[in-house]
Coordinates of C-alpha atoms in Angstrom, one line a residue:
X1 CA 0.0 0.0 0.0
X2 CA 1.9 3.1 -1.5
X3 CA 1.5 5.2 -4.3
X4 CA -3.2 4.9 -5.1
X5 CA -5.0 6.7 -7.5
X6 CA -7.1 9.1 -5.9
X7 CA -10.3 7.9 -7.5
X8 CA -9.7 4.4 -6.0
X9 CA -9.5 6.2 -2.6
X10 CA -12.5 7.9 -3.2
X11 CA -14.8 5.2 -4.0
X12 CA -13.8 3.4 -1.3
X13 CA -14.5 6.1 0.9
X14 CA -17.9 6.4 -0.1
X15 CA -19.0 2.9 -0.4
X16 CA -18.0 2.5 3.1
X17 CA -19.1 5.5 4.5
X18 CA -16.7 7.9 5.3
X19 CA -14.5 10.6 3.7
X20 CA -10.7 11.0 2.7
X21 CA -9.0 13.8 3.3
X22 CA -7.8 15.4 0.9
X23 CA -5.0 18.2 2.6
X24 CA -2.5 20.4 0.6
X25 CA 0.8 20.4 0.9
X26 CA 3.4 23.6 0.6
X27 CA 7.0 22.0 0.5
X28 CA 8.3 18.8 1.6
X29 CA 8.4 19.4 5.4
X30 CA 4.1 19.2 4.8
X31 CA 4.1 16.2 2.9
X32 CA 6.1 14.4 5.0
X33 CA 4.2 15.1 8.2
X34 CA 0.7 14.7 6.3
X35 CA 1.9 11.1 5.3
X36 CA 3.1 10.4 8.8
X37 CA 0.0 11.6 10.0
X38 CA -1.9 9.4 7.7
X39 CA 0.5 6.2 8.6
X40 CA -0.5 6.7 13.0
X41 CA -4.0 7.0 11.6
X42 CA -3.7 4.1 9.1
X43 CA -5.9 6.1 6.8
X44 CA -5.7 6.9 3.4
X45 CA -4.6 10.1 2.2
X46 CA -4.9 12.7 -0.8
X47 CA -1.9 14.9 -1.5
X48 CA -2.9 17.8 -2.9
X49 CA -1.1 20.7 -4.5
X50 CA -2.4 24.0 -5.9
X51 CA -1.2 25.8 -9.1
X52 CA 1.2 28.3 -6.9
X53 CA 3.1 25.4 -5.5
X54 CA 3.2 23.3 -8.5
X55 CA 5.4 26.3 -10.0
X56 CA 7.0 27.4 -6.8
X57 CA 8.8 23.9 -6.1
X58 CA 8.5 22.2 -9.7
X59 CA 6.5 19.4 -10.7
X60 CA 9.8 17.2 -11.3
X61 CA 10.9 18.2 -7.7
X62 CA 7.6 17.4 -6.2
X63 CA 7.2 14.2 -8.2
X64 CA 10.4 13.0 -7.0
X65 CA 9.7 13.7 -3.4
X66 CA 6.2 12.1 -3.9
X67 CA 7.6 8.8 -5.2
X68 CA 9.9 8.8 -2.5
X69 CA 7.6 9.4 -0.2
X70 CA 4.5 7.5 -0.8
X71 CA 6.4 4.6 -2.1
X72 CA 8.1 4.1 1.4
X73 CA 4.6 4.2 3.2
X74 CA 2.6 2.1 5.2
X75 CA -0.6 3.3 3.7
X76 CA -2.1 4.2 0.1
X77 CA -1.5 7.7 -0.9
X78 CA -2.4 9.7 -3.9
X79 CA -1.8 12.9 -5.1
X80 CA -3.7 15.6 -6.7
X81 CA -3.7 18.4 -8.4
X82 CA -6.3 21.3 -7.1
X83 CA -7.5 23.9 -8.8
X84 CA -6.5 24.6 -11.8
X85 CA -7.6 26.4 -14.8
X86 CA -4.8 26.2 -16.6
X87 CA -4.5 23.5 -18.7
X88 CA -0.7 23.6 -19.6
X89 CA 0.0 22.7 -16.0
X90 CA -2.6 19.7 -16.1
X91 CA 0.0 18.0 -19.2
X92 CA 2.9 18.8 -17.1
X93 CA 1.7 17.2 -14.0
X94 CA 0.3 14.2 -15.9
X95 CA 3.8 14.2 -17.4
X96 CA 4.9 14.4 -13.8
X97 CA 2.7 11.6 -12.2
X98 CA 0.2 13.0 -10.5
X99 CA -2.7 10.7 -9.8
X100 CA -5.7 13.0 -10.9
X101 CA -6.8 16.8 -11.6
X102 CA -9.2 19.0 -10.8
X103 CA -9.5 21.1 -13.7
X104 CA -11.2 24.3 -12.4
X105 CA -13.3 25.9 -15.3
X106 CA -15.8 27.5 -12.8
X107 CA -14.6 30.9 -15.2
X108 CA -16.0 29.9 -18.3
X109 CA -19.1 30.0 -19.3
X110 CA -21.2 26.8 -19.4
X111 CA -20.3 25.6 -23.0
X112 CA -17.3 26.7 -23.0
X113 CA -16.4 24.6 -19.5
X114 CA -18.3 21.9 -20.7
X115 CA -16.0 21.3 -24.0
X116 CA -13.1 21.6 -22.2
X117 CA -14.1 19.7 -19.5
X118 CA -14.5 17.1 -22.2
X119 CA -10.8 17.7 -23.7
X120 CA -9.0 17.4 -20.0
X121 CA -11.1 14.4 -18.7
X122 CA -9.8 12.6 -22.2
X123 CA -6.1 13.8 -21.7
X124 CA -6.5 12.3 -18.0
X125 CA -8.1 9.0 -18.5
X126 CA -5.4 8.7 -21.6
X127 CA -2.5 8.5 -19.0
X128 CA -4.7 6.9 -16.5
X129 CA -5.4 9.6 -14.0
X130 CA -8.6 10.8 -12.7
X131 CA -10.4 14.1 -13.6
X132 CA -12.5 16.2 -10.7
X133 CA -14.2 18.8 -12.1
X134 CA -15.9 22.2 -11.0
X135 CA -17.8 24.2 -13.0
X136 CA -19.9 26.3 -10.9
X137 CA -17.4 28.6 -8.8
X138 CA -16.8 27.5 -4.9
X139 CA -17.0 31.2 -3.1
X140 CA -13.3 32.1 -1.9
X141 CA -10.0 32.6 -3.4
X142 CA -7.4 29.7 -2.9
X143 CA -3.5 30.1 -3.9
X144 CA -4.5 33.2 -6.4
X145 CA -7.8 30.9 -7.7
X146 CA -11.3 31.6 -7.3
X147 CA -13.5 34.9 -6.8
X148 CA -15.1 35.6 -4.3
X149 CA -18.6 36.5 -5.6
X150 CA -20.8 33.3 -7.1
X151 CA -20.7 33.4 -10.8
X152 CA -21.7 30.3 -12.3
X153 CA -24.3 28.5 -10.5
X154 CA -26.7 25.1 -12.5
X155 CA -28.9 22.6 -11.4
X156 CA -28.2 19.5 -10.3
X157 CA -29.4 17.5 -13.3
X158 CA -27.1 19.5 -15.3
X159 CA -24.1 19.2 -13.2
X160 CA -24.4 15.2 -13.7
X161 CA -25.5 15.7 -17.5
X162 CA -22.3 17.6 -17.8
X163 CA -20.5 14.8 -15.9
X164 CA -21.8 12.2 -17.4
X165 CA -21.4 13.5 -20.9
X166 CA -17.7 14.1 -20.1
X167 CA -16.8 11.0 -18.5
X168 CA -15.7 13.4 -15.1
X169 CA -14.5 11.2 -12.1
X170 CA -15.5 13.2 -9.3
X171 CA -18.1 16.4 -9.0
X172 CA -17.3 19.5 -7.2
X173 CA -20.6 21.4 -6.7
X174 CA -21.3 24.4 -4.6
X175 CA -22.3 23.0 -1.1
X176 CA -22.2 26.3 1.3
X177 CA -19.3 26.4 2.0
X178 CA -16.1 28.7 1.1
X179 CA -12.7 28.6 0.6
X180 CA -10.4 30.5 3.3
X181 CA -11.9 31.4 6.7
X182 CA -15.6 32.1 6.9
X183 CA -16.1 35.9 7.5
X184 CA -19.8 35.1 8.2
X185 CA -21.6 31.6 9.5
X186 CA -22.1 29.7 5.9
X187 CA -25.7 27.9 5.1
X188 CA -24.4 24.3 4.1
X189 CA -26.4 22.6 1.3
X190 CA -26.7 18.8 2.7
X191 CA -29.4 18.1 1.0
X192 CA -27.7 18.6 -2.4
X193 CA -25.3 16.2 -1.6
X194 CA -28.0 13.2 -1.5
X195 CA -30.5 15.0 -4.5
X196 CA -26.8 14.6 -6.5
X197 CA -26.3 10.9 -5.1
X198 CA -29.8 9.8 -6.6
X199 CA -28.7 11.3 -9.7
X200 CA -25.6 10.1 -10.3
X201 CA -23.0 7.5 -8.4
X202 CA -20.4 9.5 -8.9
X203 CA -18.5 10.7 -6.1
X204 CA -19.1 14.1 -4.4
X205 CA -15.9 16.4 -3.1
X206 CA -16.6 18.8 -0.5
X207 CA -14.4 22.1 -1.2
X208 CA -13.4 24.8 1.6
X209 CA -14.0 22.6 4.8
X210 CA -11.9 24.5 7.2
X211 CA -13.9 26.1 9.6
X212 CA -16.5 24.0 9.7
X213 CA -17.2 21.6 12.8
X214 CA -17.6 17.6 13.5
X215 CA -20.8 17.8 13.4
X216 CA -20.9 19.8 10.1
X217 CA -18.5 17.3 8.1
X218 CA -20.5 13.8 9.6
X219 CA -24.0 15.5 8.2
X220 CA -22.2 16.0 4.6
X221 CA -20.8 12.8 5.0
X222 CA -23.7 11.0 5.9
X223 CA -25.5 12.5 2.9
X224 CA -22.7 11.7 0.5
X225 CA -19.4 13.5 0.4
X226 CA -16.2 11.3 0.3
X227 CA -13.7 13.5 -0.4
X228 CA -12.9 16.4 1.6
X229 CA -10.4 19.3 1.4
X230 CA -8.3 20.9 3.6
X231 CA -6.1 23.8 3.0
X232 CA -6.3 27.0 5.2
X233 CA -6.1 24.9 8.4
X234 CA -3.0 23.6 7.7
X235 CA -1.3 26.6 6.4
X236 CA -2.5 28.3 9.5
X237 CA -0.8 25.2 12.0
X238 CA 2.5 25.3 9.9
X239 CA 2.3 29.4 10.1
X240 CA 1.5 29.6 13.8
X241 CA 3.9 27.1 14.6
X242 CA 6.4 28.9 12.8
X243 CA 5.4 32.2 14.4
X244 CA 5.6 30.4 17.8
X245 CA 9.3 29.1 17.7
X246 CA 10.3 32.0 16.1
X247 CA 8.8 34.1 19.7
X248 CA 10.7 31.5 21.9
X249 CA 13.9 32.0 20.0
X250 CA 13.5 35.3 20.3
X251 CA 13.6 35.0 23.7
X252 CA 16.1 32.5 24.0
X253 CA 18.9 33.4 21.7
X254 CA 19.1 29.9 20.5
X255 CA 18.1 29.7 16.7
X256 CA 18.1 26.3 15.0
X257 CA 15.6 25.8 11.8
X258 CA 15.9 21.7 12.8
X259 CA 13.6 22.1 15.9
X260 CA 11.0 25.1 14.4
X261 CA 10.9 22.2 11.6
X262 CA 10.0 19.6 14.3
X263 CA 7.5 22.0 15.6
X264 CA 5.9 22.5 12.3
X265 CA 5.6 18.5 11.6
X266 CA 4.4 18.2 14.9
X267 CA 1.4 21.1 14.5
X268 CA 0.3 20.2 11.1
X269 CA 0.7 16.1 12.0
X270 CA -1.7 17.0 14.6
X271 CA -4.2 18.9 12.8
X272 CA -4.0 15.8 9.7
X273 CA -5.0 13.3 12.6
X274 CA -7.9 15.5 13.8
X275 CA -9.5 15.7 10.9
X276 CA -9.0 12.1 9.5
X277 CA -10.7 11.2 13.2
X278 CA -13.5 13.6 12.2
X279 CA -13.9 12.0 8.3
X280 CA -14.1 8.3 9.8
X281 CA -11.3 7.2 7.9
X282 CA -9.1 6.3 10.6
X283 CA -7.9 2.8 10.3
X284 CA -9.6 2.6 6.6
X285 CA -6.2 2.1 4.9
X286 CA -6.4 -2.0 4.9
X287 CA -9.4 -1.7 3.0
X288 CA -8.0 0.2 0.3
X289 CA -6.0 -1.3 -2.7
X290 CA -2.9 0.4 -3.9

């Protein structure tokens, strides 16, 4: 159990009843402590990286890292690619080994996303990888993606007539919630999680979940979701335990990067346990094939 395609993890997830997470990483220090994280849990686990950190480290670099990484642990682990509307980075990354895409055309008008929806999921499935797709825009900006006004917005028959036509993997519809931290409480659409399950089986991602609480993620969980991302709150426990060591040494005089990294695997290992405990995924990894 090492390297998984994502939409194996998925599928699993839902037909058993819980959700994956699916966390972003920002260099190799994250990774690391979100696999380690996902090997105390013996969980499955989504690597995901946005645009900004696919050209800030290098696909090659992260690739490499990945292999490493995933190929030397105890449990399956995928990796994804989030966000993105730019489809020259989708063919690098598939070049690069990622395990799926979600290609982000929530900008384009219907048609428009729905062609090219068509043209990516074909690339993807050509080299084997799986193709998550959004084409009405989740509120919130993420890594320089998104808006943060609701701009594209369809029913739920045409969101699976879309999928279904294009041969999409997984479906990221609006549910509620945001991206980034909620400046307001958010009204969560559970009940469009199920009317989209008795549409279609196809899988159903639930975009922006930091912020919400255990009792939020079990509802959309029980009414369908097995996929869930998690961004901000892990930026926030690498930041804040940055910050923090950064205070003590400060105070101390003694300055050495090794420890304020073993603080930062420590925070963000944490926060990666608490939310696999809150998806129901924890011990889930035997029941996964690689």
């Amino acid at each position: 159990m090492t390297i998984a395609k994502t939409v194996d993890l998925v599928v699993a997830a839902k037909r058993a009843g819980y959700a994956v997470a699916a966390v972003n990483i920002v260099d190799d220090l994250s990774m690391r402590a979100i696999i380690a994280a996902a090997e105390q849990a013996q969980s499955p686990i989504i690597l995901q990286t946005s645009v900004k950190t696919v050209k800030s480290m290098g696909a090659e670099i992260i690739s490499g890292i990945y292999q490493h990484a995933a190929g030397n642990a105890s449990v399956p682990v995928a990796l994804h690619l989030d966000h993105c509307p730019d489809r020259s980075v989708i063919t690098e990354v598939i070049r690069h080994g990622w395990t799926s895409v979600l290609f982000d055309a929530s900008d384009r008008p219907l048609q428009q996303a729905w062609d090219e929806t068509r043209e990516v999921v074909a690339e993807c499935h050509a080299a084997g990888i799986g193709v998550e797709s959004e084409i009405e825009n989740i509120v919130g900006v993420e890594d320089g993606v998104g808006s943060d006004e609701a701009t594209h917005s369809y029913s739920n028959a045409k969101i699976v007539e879309v999928a279904d036509d294009t041969g999409t993997d997984l479906l990221a519809p609006a549910l509620g919630t945001a991206h980034g931290l909620y400046k307001a409480s958010p009204v969560l659409q559970y009940d469009r999680v199920a009317e989209i399950g008795r549409l279609t089986d196809k899988p159903v991602v639930l975009h922006g979940g930091t912020g919400l609480s255990p009792e939020d993620f079990q509802r959309f969980i029980d009414n369908g979701v097995a996929k869930i991302n998690i961004s901000t709150t892990i930026k926030l426990a690498y930041m804040h335990a940055a910050r923090d060591h950064i205070a003590k040494a400060e105070q101390t005089g003694k300055w050495e990067p090794v420890k304020m990294f073993d603080d930062i695997n420590a925070a963000v290992q944490a926060t990666v346990i608490e939310h696999i405990g809150e998806f129901g995924s924890k011990g889930a990894a035997g029941g996964v094939s690689a």
